[in-house]
Amino acid sequence: MSVSIRKAALLIACLPIVLGALPGSLSATEIAIEAQVGFRGLFQLGQPFPLTINLTNAGRPVEGTLEVKVWKGGPTKGTDPYPFYYQRAVLLSAQSQRGFQFVVDPDSVSRPLTVTFTGPAGEVSKEIDLRRHFSAAPLSLLLTENSIAPSIPLEGSRPAPLISLSVSEMPSEARAYHGVSAILFYEQSLRDLSRAQSAALEGWLSSGGAIVVLGSVHYALYQEPTMSRFLPVRVSGLKRFASLPSLESALKGKASPLRNLLLQDSKPVEGRVLVEEGGTPILVESSRGRGRLLYLALDIGRPPLSRWDGLPLLFALVGPLHQPERAPLTTTWDESVIAQLFWNPSFLATYVPIRAFFLWLLFYVGGVSLLAWLWRRQTWPRRTTALALLCLIAFSGFAGYFQFVRGG
């Protein structure tokens, strides 16, 4: 009898703990995690890529931490693998869904990427196998509101996967485009492009990217202020041509002739005109820092150009868009760096990442040199000079610690 009473007392004592644990586990399951790797599930191996995470809360409002774990190091880096974390504090309202975007840069895809949401009631995790999402070749992105993507025979030693995106899916950090060779615009309005997205595009373009603007009969889309920032011409309307002898001459007669075409009429504002017909530019190339801007007045998404056999020859005139090895921007102060500073002044912080260290080093060496000169000249008493040297060392040590411990 006493044993039964003890068991019942133990059960009653443990009941609050069990009941308290149940709501936590149930609340944790009310958070669902969905993740999209790269651009529509694809990224270039060895380059940073965007990671979009959608959190769905089916319960009460909850506040927690969203954490992404990737693996750095490994045999290719000469070190043991170690985890690297990206964290962000999030607040989810009741019965809601929110999206968050990270730019991650794992050194290895052999280990899974882990997304974890930690809240007061517990945590929810999801592992993603990156081996199913990477591409050895750089990507090409196509932004279009047309339901049918045009055929774009881009030149290159390796075929670049062409991925169609919407404006809302464009990243807001330039680092996310490092695995992208070219971005193509076709019948796309950029009015919904945010300031951060526009700055990321301009930064990526200045550092060696390529933007190709494909013309269309819907010329009003190319007169928007945001689109004009990526155009080397000023579009004024449409113009009909019975034939294009200049284009046939540029292709050396290797393609079938075109008849009765409707082209965008424009005036060049920068760059050089590669092909023109009757004063109307057909193919224009311009540079933006290390990057390239290309404009094609032809509407290759509609017949007869969509079935024209001269498209590969036309794109061959501009050469490969992708630069396999981009020169680091921290080598020389050339026109590309000046252009990058013009478009994004905060780029200076990344161009000279250790300038604060050199300033502190210059201050310290200058102070020691001054005290050594005073010691030799005996301008100050030896004791005062020694105390000044100790104060300089202490001040430099404490000031340097407080500067660099905060990531300066």
Coordinates of C-alpha atoms in Angstrom, one line a residue:
M1 CA 0.0 0.0 0.0
S2 CA 2.8 2.4 0.9
V3 CA 4.5 1.6 -2.4
S4 CA 1.3 2.5 -4.3
I5 CA 1.0 5.8 -2.4
R6 CA 4.6 6.7 -3.2
K7 CA 4.0 6.0 -6.9
A8 CA 0.9 8.1 -7.0
A9 CA 2.7 10.9 -5.2
L10 CA 5.6 10.7 -7.6
L11 CA 3.2 10.8 -10.6
I12 CA 1.4 13.8 -9.2
A13 CA 4.7 15.6 -8.6
C14 CA 5.9 14.9 -12.2
L15 CA 2.6 15.8 -13.8
P16 CA 3.2 19.6 -13.8
I17 CA 6.6 19.0 -15.5
V18 CA 5.0 16.8 -18.1
L19 CA 2.2 19.2 -18.8
G20 CA 4.6 22.1 -18.9
A21 CA 6.7 20.3 -21.5
L22 CA 3.7 19.5 -23.7
P23 CA 2.8 23.1 -24.7
G24 CA 6.4 23.9 -25.6
S25 CA 6.7 21.0 -28.0
L26 CA 3.4 21.7 -29.5
S27 CA 4.2 25.4 -29.9
A28 CA 7.5 24.6 -31.5
T29 CA 5.7 22.5 -34.2
E30 CA 3.5 25.6 -35.0
I31 CA 6.6 27.1 -36.8
A32 CA 7.2 25.8 -40.3
I33 CA 10.5 26.5 -42.1
E34 CA 10.8 26.6 -45.9
A35 CA 14.1 27.6 -47.6
Q36 CA 15.1 28.4 -51.1
V37 CA 18.7 28.0 -52.0
G38 CA 20.4 30.3 -54.4
F39 CA 18.4 31.5 -57.5
R40 CA 15.4 29.1 -57.9
G41 CA 17.4 26.4 -56.2
L42 CA 20.7 26.8 -58.0
F43 CA 24.0 28.6 -57.2
Q44 CA 27.6 28.5 -58.5
L45 CA 29.9 26.3 -56.5
G46 CA 32.5 28.3 -54.5
Q47 CA 30.7 31.6 -54.6
P48 CA 28.3 33.3 -52.1
F49 CA 24.7 32.9 -52.8
P50 CA 21.3 34.1 -51.4
L51 CA 19.3 32.0 -49.1
T52 CA 15.6 32.9 -48.7
I53 CA 13.9 31.5 -45.6
N54 CA 10.1 31.6 -45.1
L55 CA 8.8 31.2 -41.6
T56 CA 5.1 30.3 -41.1
N57 CA 3.6 30.8 -37.7
A58 CA 0.3 28.9 -37.2
G59 CA 0.0 29.8 -33.5
R60 CA 0.3 32.8 -31.2
P61 CA 2.8 35.7 -31.7
V62 CA 6.3 34.5 -31.0
E63 CA 9.8 36.1 -30.8
G64 CA 12.9 34.2 -31.4
T65 CA 16.2 33.9 -33.2
L66 CA 16.7 32.6 -36.8
E67 CA 20.0 30.9 -37.3
V68 CA 21.8 29.5 -40.3
K69 CA 24.7 27.2 -39.9
V70 CA 27.2 26.6 -42.7
W71 CA 30.6 24.9 -42.7
K72 CA 33.8 26.7 -43.4
G73 CA 37.3 25.4 -43.8
G74 CA 38.1 21.8 -44.9
P75 CA 40.8 20.2 -47.0
T76 CA 40.6 22.9 -49.7
K77 CA 41.3 25.6 -47.2
G78 CA 44.0 23.6 -45.3
T79 CA 42.1 23.7 -42.0
D80 CA 39.6 21.4 -40.1
P81 CA 35.9 22.1 -40.9
Y82 CA 34.2 24.4 -38.4
P83 CA 30.7 25.8 -38.2
F84 CA 29.9 29.4 -39.1
Y85 CA 26.6 31.0 -38.0
Y86 CA 24.4 33.7 -39.4
Q87 CA 21.8 35.0 -36.9
R88 CA 18.9 37.4 -36.9
A89 CA 16.3 38.3 -34.3
V90 CA 12.7 37.8 -35.7
L91 CA 9.2 38.6 -34.5
L92 CA 6.3 36.6 -35.9
S93 CA 2.8 37.8 -35.4
A94 CA -0.1 35.3 -35.0
Q95 CA -1.1 33.3 -38.1
S96 CA 1.5 35.0 -40.3
Q97 CA 4.3 34.3 -42.7
R98 CA 7.5 36.2 -43.2
G99 CA 10.5 35.9 -45.4
F100 CA 14.2 36.5 -44.6
Q101 CA 17.1 36.6 -46.9
F102 CA 20.7 35.8 -46.0
V103 CA 23.9 35.7 -48.2
V104 CA 25.9 32.7 -47.2
D105 CA 29.3 31.5 -48.3
P106 CA 30.0 27.9 -47.3
D107 CA 33.4 26.4 -48.1
S108 CA 32.0 22.9 -48.5
V109 CA 28.8 21.4 -49.8
S110 CA 29.5 17.9 -48.4
R111 CA 27.9 18.9 -45.1
P112 CA 24.3 20.1 -44.9
L113 CA 23.2 23.6 -44.3
T114 CA 21.1 23.9 -41.1
V115 CA 18.3 26.5 -40.5
T116 CA 17.1 26.8 -36.9
F117 CA 14.4 28.9 -35.3
T118 CA 14.7 29.1 -31.6
G119 CA 11.8 30.5 -29.5
P120 CA 10.6 30.4 -25.9
A121 CA 8.8 27.2 -26.5
G122 CA 11.6 25.3 -28.2
E123 CA 13.4 25.1 -31.5
V124 CA 12.6 23.9 -35.1
S125 CA 15.4 22.9 -37.4
K126 CA 15.7 21.9 -41.1
E127 CA 18.7 20.6 -42.9
I128 CA 19.4 21.3 -46.6
D129 CA 21.6 19.2 -48.8
L130 CA 23.6 21.6 -50.9
R131 CA 24.9 18.9 -53.2
R132 CA 21.7 19.0 -55.2
H133 CA 21.7 22.7 -55.8
F134 CA 25.2 23.7 -57.1
S135 CA 26.3 24.4 -60.6
A136 CA 29.9 24.4 -61.8
A137 CA 29.2 27.2 -64.3
P138 CA 28.2 30.7 -63.5
L139 CA 24.5 31.5 -63.8
S140 CA 22.6 33.9 -66.0
L141 CA 19.4 35.6 -64.7
L142 CA 16.5 36.7 -66.9
L143 CA 14.0 39.2 -65.6
T144 CA 10.9 39.3 -67.7
E145 CA 7.1 39.8 -67.2
N146 CA 6.5 37.8 -70.4
S147 CA 5.2 34.3 -69.9
I148 CA 7.5 33.0 -72.7
A149 CA 11.2 33.5 -72.2
P150 CA 13.1 34.4 -75.3
S151 CA 15.9 32.1 -76.7
I152 CA 19.2 33.7 -75.8
P153 CA 22.3 32.0 -77.3
L154 CA 24.9 33.5 -75.0
E155 CA 28.5 32.8 -75.8
G156 CA 30.9 31.1 -73.4
S157 CA 33.2 28.1 -72.9
R158 CA 30.6 26.5 -70.6
P159 CA 26.9 26.8 -71.0
A160 CA 25.5 29.0 -68.2
P161 CA 22.1 28.0 -66.8
L162 CA 19.5 30.6 -67.6
I163 CA 17.1 31.2 -64.7
S164 CA 13.9 33.4 -64.8
L165 CA 13.3 35.6 -61.8
S166 CA 10.9 38.2 -60.7
V167 CA 11.9 41.6 -59.3
S168 CA 10.9 40.6 -55.7
E169 CA 13.4 37.7 -55.8
M170 CA 16.4 39.9 -56.6
P171 CA 18.9 40.0 -53.6
S172 CA 19.7 43.2 -51.8
E173 CA 23.4 42.6 -51.4
A174 CA 26.0 42.7 -54.2
R175 CA 27.8 39.6 -52.8
A176 CA 24.8 37.5 -53.7
Y177 CA 25.6 38.0 -57.4
H178 CA 29.2 36.7 -57.3
G179 CA 28.1 33.5 -59.0
V180 CA 26.1 35.3 -61.7
S181 CA 27.7 36.0 -65.1
A182 CA 25.0 38.1 -66.7
I183 CA 21.6 39.6 -65.9
L184 CA 19.1 40.1 -68.8
F185 CA 16.1 42.4 -68.9
Y186 CA 13.3 41.7 -71.3
E187 CA 9.9 43.5 -71.0
Q188 CA 10.5 44.0 -67.3
S189 CA 9.4 47.0 -65.3
L190 CA 11.8 48.0 -62.6
R191 CA 9.4 50.3 -60.7
D192 CA 9.2 47.8 -57.9
L193 CA 12.9 47.5 -57.5
S194 CA 13.9 48.8 -54.1
R195 CA 16.8 51.1 -53.4
A196 CA 18.8 48.3 -51.8
Q197 CA 18.2 46.0 -54.7
S198 CA 19.2 48.8 -57.2
A199 CA 22.4 49.5 -55.2
A200 CA 23.3 45.8 -55.2
L201 CA 22.9 45.6 -58.9
E202 CA 25.0 48.7 -59.5
G203 CA 27.7 47.5 -57.1
W204 CA 27.8 44.0 -58.8
L205 CA 27.9 45.7 -62.3
S206 CA 30.8 48.0 -61.3
S207 CA 32.8 45.1 -60.0
G208 CA 32.7 43.1 -63.2
G209 CA 29.1 42.0 -63.9
A210 CA 27.2 42.3 -67.2
I211 CA 23.7 43.5 -67.9
V212 CA 22.0 42.9 -71.2
V213 CA 18.8 44.8 -72.1
L214 CA 16.8 43.2 -74.8
G215 CA 14.5 45.4 -76.7
S216 CA 10.7 44.9 -77.1
V217 CA 7.7 46.4 -78.9
H218 CA 6.5 47.6 -75.5
Y219 CA 9.0 50.5 -75.5
A220 CA 7.3 52.4 -72.6
L221 CA 8.9 49.9 -70.1
Y222 CA 12.3 51.1 -71.3
Q223 CA 11.5 54.8 -70.6
E224 CA 11.2 54.3 -66.8
P225 CA 13.7 56.2 -64.7
T226 CA 15.0 53.0 -63.0
M227 CA 15.5 51.2 -66.3
S228 CA 17.2 54.2 -67.9
R229 CA 20.0 53.8 -65.3
F230 CA 21.0 50.5 -66.9
L231 CA 20.6 51.7 -70.5
P232 CA 23.3 53.2 -72.7
V233 CA 20.6 54.7 -74.9
R234 CA 17.5 56.8 -74.5
V235 CA 14.5 55.0 -76.0
S236 CA 12.0 57.3 -77.8
G237 CA 9.6 54.8 -79.6
L238 CA 9.4 52.3 -82.4
K239 CA 10.6 52.4 -86.0
R240 CA 9.9 50.1 -88.9
F241 CA 12.7 49.0 -91.3
A242 CA 12.2 47.2 -94.6
S243 CA 15.6 45.6 -94.3
L244 CA 18.8 45.8 -92.2
P245 CA 21.7 45.8 -94.5
S246 CA 24.1 47.1 -91.8
L247 CA 23.3 44.1 -89.6
E248 CA 23.7 41.7 -92.6
S249 CA 27.1 43.3 -93.3
A250 CA 28.2 42.9 -89.7
L251 CA 27.3 39.2 -89.8
K252 CA 29.1 38.9 -93.1
G253 CA 26.1 37.4 -94.8
K254 CA 26.1 34.2 -92.7
A255 CA 22.5 34.6 -91.6
S256 CA 19.3 34.8 -93.5
P257 CA 18.2 38.4 -94.3
L258 CA 15.5 40.1 -92.2
R259 CA 12.6 41.9 -93.7
N260 CA 9.9 44.4 -92.5
L261 CA 11.0 44.6 -88.8
L262 CA 9.8 46.8 -86.0
L263 CA 12.7 48.1 -83.8
Q264 CA 13.1 50.4 -80.9
D265 CA 14.1 53.9 -81.9
S266 CA 16.7 55.4 -79.6
K267 CA 19.7 57.8 -79.3
P268 CA 23.0 56.6 -77.7
V269 CA 24.0 58.5 -74.6
E270 CA 27.2 56.6 -73.7
G271 CA 29.4 53.7 -74.9
R272 CA 30.0 52.7 -78.5
V273 CA 27.5 51.6 -81.2
L274 CA 28.4 48.2 -82.6
V275 CA 25.6 48.0 -85.2
E276 CA 23.3 50.8 -86.4
E277 CA 20.9 51.2 -89.2
G278 CA 20.0 54.7 -90.6
G279 CA 21.2 56.4 -87.4
T280 CA 19.2 54.1 -85.2
P281 CA 21.5 52.0 -82.9
I282 CA 20.8 48.2 -83.0
L283 CA 23.6 47.0 -80.7
V284 CA 25.3 49.3 -78.2
E285 CA 28.0 48.4 -75.7
S286 CA 29.0 50.5 -72.7
S287 CA 31.2 50.0 -69.7
R288 CA 30.4 50.7 -66.0
G289 CA 33.6 50.3 -63.9
R290 CA 34.7 46.8 -64.7
G291 CA 31.3 45.8 -65.9
R292 CA 29.5 45.9 -69.2
L293 CA 26.2 47.2 -70.4
L294 CA 24.7 45.9 -73.6
Y295 CA 21.5 47.0 -75.4
L296 CA 19.8 45.2 -78.3
A297 CA 17.0 47.1 -80.1
L298 CA 15.6 43.9 -81.6
D299 CA 12.7 42.0 -80.1
I300 CA 14.1 38.5 -80.1
G301 CA 11.1 37.1 -78.1
R302 CA 8.7 37.4 -81.0
P303 CA 8.7 36.1 -84.6
P304 CA 10.5 36.4 -86.9
L305 CA 13.5 37.1 -84.7
S306 CA 12.6 34.3 -82.2
R307 CA 13.3 31.8 -85.0
W308 CA 16.1 33.7 -86.7
D309 CA 19.3 31.7 -87.3
G310 CA 21.5 34.8 -86.9
L311 CA 21.0 35.2 -83.2
P312 CA 24.1 33.2 -82.2
L313 CA 26.2 35.3 -84.6
L314 CA 24.7 38.5 -83.3
F315 CA 25.6 37.7 -79.7
A316 CA 29.1 36.5 -80.8
L317 CA 29.8 40.1 -81.8
V318 CA 30.0 41.2 -78.2
G319 CA 32.1 38.2 -77.0
P320 CA 31.7 36.3 -73.8
L321 CA 29.9 38.2 -71.1
H322 CA 31.4 36.3 -68.2
Q323 CA 34.8 37.2 -66.8
P324 CA 36.2 33.9 -65.4
E325 CA 38.7 35.6 -63.1
R326 CA 37.8 39.0 -61.8
A327 CA 40.8 41.1 -60.7
P328 CA 40.5 42.0 -57.0
L329 CA 39.4 45.5 -56.5
T330 CA 42.1 46.1 -53.9
T331 CA 45.0 46.0 -56.2
T332 CA 45.2 49.4 -57.9
W333 CA 43.3 52.7 -57.8
D334 CA 42.0 52.7 -61.4
E335 CA 38.8 53.9 -63.1
S336 CA 36.8 50.9 -62.0
V337 CA 37.5 51.7 -58.3
I338 CA 36.6 55.3 -58.8
A339 CA 33.4 54.3 -60.5
Q340 CA 32.5 51.9 -57.7
L341 CA 33.1 54.6 -55.1
F342 CA 30.9 56.9 -57.2
W343 CA 28.0 54.5 -57.3
N344 CA 28.5 53.1 -53.7
P345 CA 30.6 55.3 -51.4
S346 CA 30.4 52.7 -48.6
F347 CA 32.6 50.6 -50.9
L348 CA 35.6 52.4 -49.3
A349 CA 35.2 50.3 -46.2
T350 CA 35.7 47.1 -48.2
Y351 CA 38.4 48.4 -50.4
V352 CA 40.8 49.2 -47.5
P353 CA 39.6 46.8 -44.8
I354 CA 42.7 47.3 -42.6
R355 CA 43.2 51.0 -42.9
A356 CA 42.5 51.5 -39.2
F357 CA 45.3 49.1 -38.4
F358 CA 47.8 51.0 -40.5
L359 CA 46.7 54.3 -38.9
W360 CA 47.3 52.9 -35.4
L361 CA 50.6 51.5 -36.5
L362 CA 51.7 54.9 -37.9
F363 CA 50.7 56.6 -34.7
Y364 CA 52.6 54.1 -32.6
V365 CA 55.8 54.1 -34.6
G366 CA 55.7 57.9 -34.8
G367 CA 55.3 58.2 -31.1
V368 CA 58.2 55.8 -30.4
S369 CA 60.4 57.6 -32.9
L370 CA 59.6 61.0 -31.3
L371 CA 60.4 59.7 -27.8
A372 CA 63.7 58.1 -29.1
W373 CA 64.7 61.5 -30.5
L374 CA 63.9 63.2 -27.2
W375 CA 65.9 60.6 -25.4
R376 CA 69.0 61.2 -27.5
R377 CA 68.6 65.0 -27.4
Q378 CA 67.9 64.8 -23.6
T379 CA 65.3 67.5 -24.0
W380 CA 63.2 65.8 -21.3
P381 CA 64.5 64.0 -18.2
R382 CA 65.1 60.3 -18.7
R383 CA 62.4 59.5 -16.2
T384 CA 59.8 61.6 -17.9
T385 CA 60.6 60.1 -21.3
A386 CA 60.4 56.5 -19.9
L387 CA 57.0 57.3 -18.3
A388 CA 55.8 58.8 -21.7
L389 CA 56.9 55.6 -23.5
L390 CA 54.9 53.5 -21.0
C391 CA 51.9 55.7 -21.4
L392 CA 52.1 55.5 -25.2
I393 CA 52.3 51.7 -25.0
A394 CA 49.4 51.4 -22.6
F395 CA 47.2 53.9 -24.6
S396 CA 48.0 52.2 -27.9
G397 CA 47.2 48.7 -26.4
F398 CA 43.9 49.7 -24.8
A399 CA 42.7 51.9 -27.7
G400 CA 43.7 49.2 -30.2
Y401 CA 41.8 46.5 -28.3
F402 CA 38.6 48.6 -28.0
Q403 CA 38.9 49.5 -31.7
F404 CA 39.4 46.0 -33.2
V405 CA 37.4 44.0 -30.8
R406 CA 34.3 45.7 -32.3
G407 CA 35.3 44.7 -35.8
G408 CA 37.0 48.0 -36.7

